[in-house]
Amino acid sequence: MDVPQSKGLFGWGLNDHYQLMQSDFSVTYSSPIQMGSSLDWSTAAGALAGIERSFLAIKSDGTLWSWGWNQNGQLGLGDRTSRSSAVQVGADTDWAQLGAGQYFSFAIKTGGTLWAWGLNDSGQLGLGDRSSRSSPVQVGALTDWSKISGCTNSAAAIKTGGTLWSWGNNVFGQLGLGNVTFRSSPVQVGRSEEH
């Protein structure tokens, strides 16, 4: 069995909300610096996600961690307090994939369930409403989600069978559904909604 390698995290750029885990607020780094002292971050694809001035990452033990700006609850810690160092999100140890948009976050667990939290003004969390969440909430009850990605205020995901789904803001037709209607729950791309 292959064991995922684990390493330290490195980052560079703006640190105006401690997103690089450095105490010198507002300093910009033009070269890579180590973010925190942990050396057990997973190197698996999809185990790190950048949000607007925030980060999510999965450790090699399957735990989920977040830090940085948290104005919309995008860190998943049950509040809107920003963090200057990594804080564990809940106690679960089965996180596998991450995705993020602007001010909102997603994660897929090893069992294929999809979870969302953060800003939800356009239904981008896929929870059937427009209420923001500051802790992870499961999107539906399905267990066949494989990959997830967010953009400004919409999202798209692929299931294990290869079908594509999208939801959220659709003002420019970015959901690929043949119209400009917003969706607050996942809708399959390329399949008529009448069926």
mmCIF file of C-alpha atoms in Angstrom:
data_model
loop_
_atom_site.group_PDB
_atom_site.id
_atom_site.type_symbol
_atom_site.label_atom_id
_atom_site.label_comp_id
_atom_site.label_asym_id
_atom_site.label_seq_id
_atom_site.Cartn_x
_atom_site.Cartn_y
_atom_site.Cartn_z
ATOM 1 C CA MET A 1 0.000 0.000 0.000
ATOM 2 C CA ASP A 2 1.308 3.434 -0.905
ATOM 3 C CA VAL A 3 1.489 5.842 1.994
ATOM 4 C CA PRO A 4 1.082 9.521 0.934
ATOM 5 C CA GLN A 5 4.196 11.543 1.535
ATOM 6 C CA SER A 6 3.910 14.406 3.987
ATOM 7 C CA LYS A 7 5.932 17.609 4.173
ATOM 8 C CA GLY A 8 5.943 21.156 5.442
ATOM 9 C CA LEU A 9 3.872 23.850 3.748
ATOM 10 C CA PHE A 10 5.472 26.824 2.033
ATOM 11 C CA GLY A 11 3.873 29.998 0.755
ATOM 12 C CA TRP A 12 4.633 33.490 -0.480
ATOM 13 C CA GLY A 13 2.864 36.732 -1.322
ATOM 14 C CA LEU A 14 0.615 38.910 0.821
ATOM 15 C CA ASN A 15 0.176 38.167 4.551
ATOM 16 C CA ASP A 16 -2.437 40.829 5.364
ATOM 17 C CA HIS A 17 -4.737 38.351 7.160
ATOM 18 C CA TYR A 18 -2.015 35.999 8.455
ATOM 19 C CA GLN A 19 -2.745 33.609 5.599
ATOM 20 C CA LEU A 20 0.970 32.705 5.463
ATOM 21 C CA MET A 21 0.973 31.980 9.231
ATOM 22 C CA GLN A 22 3.505 34.757 9.842
ATOM 23 C CA SER A 23 3.166 37.174 12.783
ATOM 24 C CA ASP A 24 4.274 40.206 10.773
ATOM 25 C CA PHE A 25 0.845 41.253 9.565
ATOM 26 C CA SER A 26 0.787 43.044 6.190
ATOM 27 C CA VAL A 27 4.287 42.030 5.123
ATOM 28 C CA THR A 28 4.556 40.685 1.582
ATOM 29 C CA TYR A 29 6.933 37.775 0.953
ATOM 30 C CA SER A 30 8.483 37.480 -2.496
ATOM 31 C CA SER A 31 10.212 34.151 -1.763
ATOM 32 C CA PRO A 32 8.799 30.917 -0.297
ATOM 33 C CA ILE A 33 8.669 30.697 3.508
ATOM 34 C CA GLN A 34 7.538 27.814 5.683
ATOM 35 C CA MET A 35 3.989 28.234 6.947
ATOM 36 C CA GLY A 36 4.008 27.022 10.559
ATOM 37 C CA SER A 37 6.235 24.242 11.851
ATOM 38 C CA SER A 38 4.172 21.113 11.072
ATOM 39 C CA LEU A 39 5.780 18.586 8.763
ATOM 40 C CA ASP A 40 2.832 16.229 8.420
ATOM 41 C CA TRP A 41 0.785 17.867 5.660
ATOM 42 C CA SER A 42 -0.468 15.520 2.955
ATOM 43 C CA THR A 43 0.993 15.920 -0.516
ATOM 44 C CA ALA A 44 -1.956 14.159 -2.147
ATOM 45 C CA ALA A 45 -3.629 16.046 -4.975
ATOM 46 C CA GLY A 46 -6.483 18.155 -3.699
ATOM 47 C CA ALA A 47 -5.224 18.221 -0.095
ATOM 48 C CA LEU A 48 -4.641 22.004 -0.124
ATOM 49 C CA ALA A 49 -7.067 24.750 -1.129
ATOM 50 C CA GLY A 50 -6.638 28.497 -1.162
ATOM 51 C CA ILE A 51 -9.620 30.714 -0.457
ATOM 52 C CA GLU A 52 -9.682 34.520 -0.470
ATOM 53 C CA ARG A 53 -6.798 35.219 2.001
ATOM 54 C CA SER A 54 -7.366 31.860 3.721
ATOM 55 C CA PHE A 55 -6.203 28.252 3.417
ATOM 56 C CA LEU A 56 -7.513 24.745 4.039
ATOM 57 C CA ALA A 57 -5.222 21.725 4.198
ATOM 58 C CA ILE A 58 -5.425 18.036 5.037
ATOM 59 C CA LYS A 59 -2.762 16.345 7.148
ATOM 60 C CA SER A 60 -1.448 12.844 6.486
ATOM 61 C CA ASP A 61 -3.756 11.505 9.230
ATOM 62 C CA GLY A 62 -6.862 12.721 7.371
ATOM 63 C CA THR A 63 -7.583 15.688 9.660
ATOM 64 C CA LEU A 64 -8.677 19.022 8.169
ATOM 65 C CA TRP A 65 -7.056 22.335 9.179
ATOM 66 C CA SER A 66 -7.691 25.978 8.263
ATOM 67 C CA TRP A 67 -6.230 29.441 8.878
ATOM 68 C CA GLY A 68 -6.304 33.043 7.657
ATOM 69 C CA TRP A 69 -9.228 35.378 7.023
ATOM 70 C CA ASN A 70 -12.623 34.173 8.233
ATOM 71 C CA GLN A 71 -15.091 37.011 7.631
ATOM 72 C CA ASN A 72 -17.702 34.660 6.138
ATOM 73 C CA GLY A 73 -17.007 31.527 8.186
ATOM 74 C CA GLN A 74 -14.978 30.042 5.331
ATOM 75 C CA LEU A 75 -12.544 28.408 7.781
ATOM 76 C CA GLY A 76 -15.290 26.065 9.007
ATOM 77 C CA LEU A 77 -14.511 26.677 12.684
ATOM 78 C CA GLY A 78 -18.036 27.669 13.787
ATOM 79 C CA ASP A 79 -17.287 31.394 14.012
ATOM 80 C CA ARG A 80 -16.033 34.349 11.988
ATOM 81 C CA THR A 81 -12.735 34.890 13.817
ATOM 82 C CA SER A 82 -9.593 34.947 11.670
ATOM 83 C CA ARG A 83 -6.684 32.669 12.655
ATOM 84 C CA SER A 84 -2.932 33.279 12.365
ATOM 85 C CA SER A 85 -2.055 29.596 12.687
ATOM 86 C CA ALA A 86 -3.619 26.329 11.578
ATOM 87 C CA VAL A 87 -6.647 25.177 13.623
ATOM 88 C CA GLN A 88 -8.250 21.754 13.250
ATOM 89 C CA VAL A 89 -11.757 21.728 11.764
ATOM 90 C CA GLY A 90 -13.786 19.328 13.887
ATOM 91 C CA ALA A 91 -12.385 15.945 14.890
ATOM 92 C CA ASP A 92 -12.985 13.824 11.774
ATOM 93 C CA THR A 93 -10.060 11.956 10.208
ATOM 94 C CA ASP A 94 -11.557 11.018 6.835
ATOM 95 C CA TRP A 95 -11.117 14.168 4.752
ATOM 96 C CA ALA A 96 -9.778 13.457 1.258
ATOM 97 C CA GLN A 97 -10.296 16.333 -1.235
ATOM 98 C CA LEU A 98 -10.675 20.109 -0.933
ATOM 99 C CA GLY A 99 -12.100 22.867 -3.094
ATOM 100 C CA ALA A 100 -12.857 26.531 -2.556
ATOM 101 C CA GLY A 101 -14.394 29.578 -4.119
ATOM 102 C CA GLN A 102 -14.366 33.167 -2.979
ATOM 103 C CA TYR A 103 -15.270 33.157 0.750
ATOM 104 C CA PHE A 104 -16.630 29.571 0.735
ATOM 105 C CA SER A 105 -15.163 26.087 1.037
ATOM 106 C CA PHE A 106 -15.815 22.455 0.106
ATOM 107 C CA ALA A 107 -14.414 19.094 1.144
ATOM 108 C CA ILE A 108 -15.031 15.502 0.124
ATOM 109 C CA LYS A 109 -14.582 12.708 2.641
ATOM 110 C CA THR A 110 -13.105 9.289 1.859
ATOM 111 C CA GLY A 111 -16.635 7.848 1.783
ATOM 112 C CA GLY A 112 -17.613 10.198 -1.068
ATOM 113 C CA THR A 113 -19.782 12.626 0.900
ATOM 114 C CA LEU A 114 -19.581 16.329 -0.011
ATOM 115 C CA TRP A 115 -19.414 19.075 2.631
ATOM 116 C CA ALA A 116 -19.691 22.876 2.309
ATOM 117 C CA TRP A 117 -19.408 26.031 4.451
ATOM 118 C CA GLY A 118 -18.867 29.786 4.219
ATOM 119 C CA LEU A 119 -20.653 32.477 2.197
ATOM 120 C CA ASN A 120 -23.843 31.316 0.469
ATOM 121 C CA ASP A 121 -25.473 34.447 -0.972
ATOM 122 C CA SER A 122 -25.933 32.831 -4.402
ATOM 123 C CA GLY A 123 -26.641 29.285 -3.234
ATOM 124 C CA GLN A 124 -23.009 28.352 -3.954
ATOM 125 C CA LEU A 125 -22.864 25.881 -1.048
ATOM 126 C CA GLY A 126 -25.408 23.639 -2.796
ATOM 127 C CA LEU A 127 -27.522 23.278 0.357
ATOM 128 C CA GLY A 128 -30.849 24.333 -1.186
ATOM 129 C CA ASP A 129 -30.902 27.812 0.349
ATOM 130 C CA ARG A 130 -28.904 31.040 0.579
ATOM 131 C CA SER A 131 -27.976 30.910 4.277
ATOM 132 C CA SER A 132 -24.258 31.075 5.037
ATOM 133 C CA ARG A 133 -22.657 28.450 7.303
ATOM 134 C CA SER A 134 -19.573 28.686 9.522
ATOM 135 C CA SER A 135 -19.191 24.910 10.039
ATOM 136 C CA PRO A 136 -19.162 22.052 7.504
ATOM 137 C CA VAL A 137 -22.628 20.882 6.428
ATOM 138 C CA GLN A 138 -23.206 17.836 4.242
ATOM 139 C CA VAL A 139 -24.526 18.565 0.738
ATOM 140 C CA GLY A 140 -27.354 16.090 0.240
ATOM 141 C CA ALA A 141 -26.928 12.431 1.197
ATOM 142 C CA LEU A 142 -25.071 11.034 -1.816
ATOM 143 C CA THR A 143 -21.745 9.216 -1.407
ATOM 144 C CA ASP A 144 -20.352 9.326 -4.951
ATOM 145 C CA TRP A 145 -18.667 12.745 -5.159
ATOM 146 C CA SER A 146 -15.149 12.627 -6.563
ATOM 147 C CA LYS A 147 -13.855 16.158 -7.278
ATOM 148 C CA ILE A 148 -15.044 19.675 -6.385
ATOM 149 C CA SER A 149 -14.120 23.177 -7.504
ATOM 150 C CA GLY A 150 -15.468 26.639 -6.758
ATOM 151 C CA CYS A 151 -15.084 30.031 -8.399
ATOM 152 C CA THR A 152 -16.377 33.468 -7.374
ATOM 153 C CA ASN A 153 -19.878 32.396 -6.303
ATOM 154 C CA SER A 154 -20.638 29.112 -8.033
ATOM 155 C CA ALA A 155 -19.324 25.560 -7.961
ATOM 156 C CA ALA A 156 -18.931 22.437 -10.062
ATOM 157 C CA ALA A 157 -18.289 18.832 -9.066
ATOM 158 C CA ILE A 158 -17.710 15.464 -10.692
ATOM 159 C CA LYS A 159 -19.184 12.220 -9.408
ATOM 160 C CA THR A 160 -17.377 8.883 -9.495
ATOM 161 C CA GLY A 161 -19.410 7.857 -12.559
ATOM 162 C CA GLY A 162 -18.058 10.855 -14.478
ATOM 163 C CA THR A 163 -21.169 13.045 -14.446
ATOM 164 C CA LEU A 164 -20.702 16.806 -14.021
ATOM 165 C CA TRP A 165 -22.841 18.879 -11.652
ATOM 166 C CA SER A 166 -23.005 22.632 -10.997
ATOM 167 C CA TRP A 167 -24.789 25.167 -8.778
ATOM 168 C CA GLY A 168 -24.700 28.764 -7.520
ATOM 169 C CA ASN A 169 -24.626 32.052 -9.414
ATOM 170 C CA ASN A 170 -25.458 31.687 -13.098
ATOM 171 C CA VAL A 171 -25.790 35.263 -14.350
ATOM 172 C CA PHE A 172 -23.431 34.574 -17.281
ATOM 173 C CA GLY A 173 -24.530 30.977 -17.876
ATOM 174 C CA GLN A 174 -21.393 29.724 -16.115
ATOM 175 C CA LEU A 175 -23.210 26.667 -14.734
ATOM 176 C CA GLY A 176 -23.452 25.221 -18.255
ATOM 177 C CA LEU A 177 -27.157 24.443 -17.894
ATOM 178 C CA GLY A 178 -28.379 26.258 -20.995
ATOM 179 C CA ASN A 179 -29.896 29.182 -19.080
ATOM 180 C CA VAL A 180 -29.029 31.939 -16.594
ATOM 181 C CA THR A 181 -31.076 30.682 -13.635
ATOM 182 C CA PHE A 182 -29.340 30.493 -10.248
ATOM 183 C CA ARG A 183 -29.316 27.063 -8.559
ATOM 184 C CA SER A 184 -28.933 26.428 -4.831
ATOM 185 C CA SER A 185 -28.654 22.641 -5.205
ATOM 186 C CA PRO A 186 -26.493 20.522 -7.540
ATOM 187 C CA VAL A 187 -27.909 20.104 -11.058
ATOM 188 C CA GLN A 188 -26.442 17.713 -13.613
ATOM 189 C CA VAL A 189 -24.830 19.420 -16.607
ATOM 190 C CA GLY A 190 -25.952 18.009 -19.942
ATOM 191 C CA ARG A 191 -29.172 16.430 -18.728
ATOM 192 C CA SER A 192 -32.644 17.884 -19.089
ATOM 193 C CA GLU A 193 -34.102 19.006 -15.744
ATOM 194 C CA GLU A 194 -37.516 17.715 -16.855
ATOM 195 C CA HIS A 195 -36.422 14.078 -16.445
#
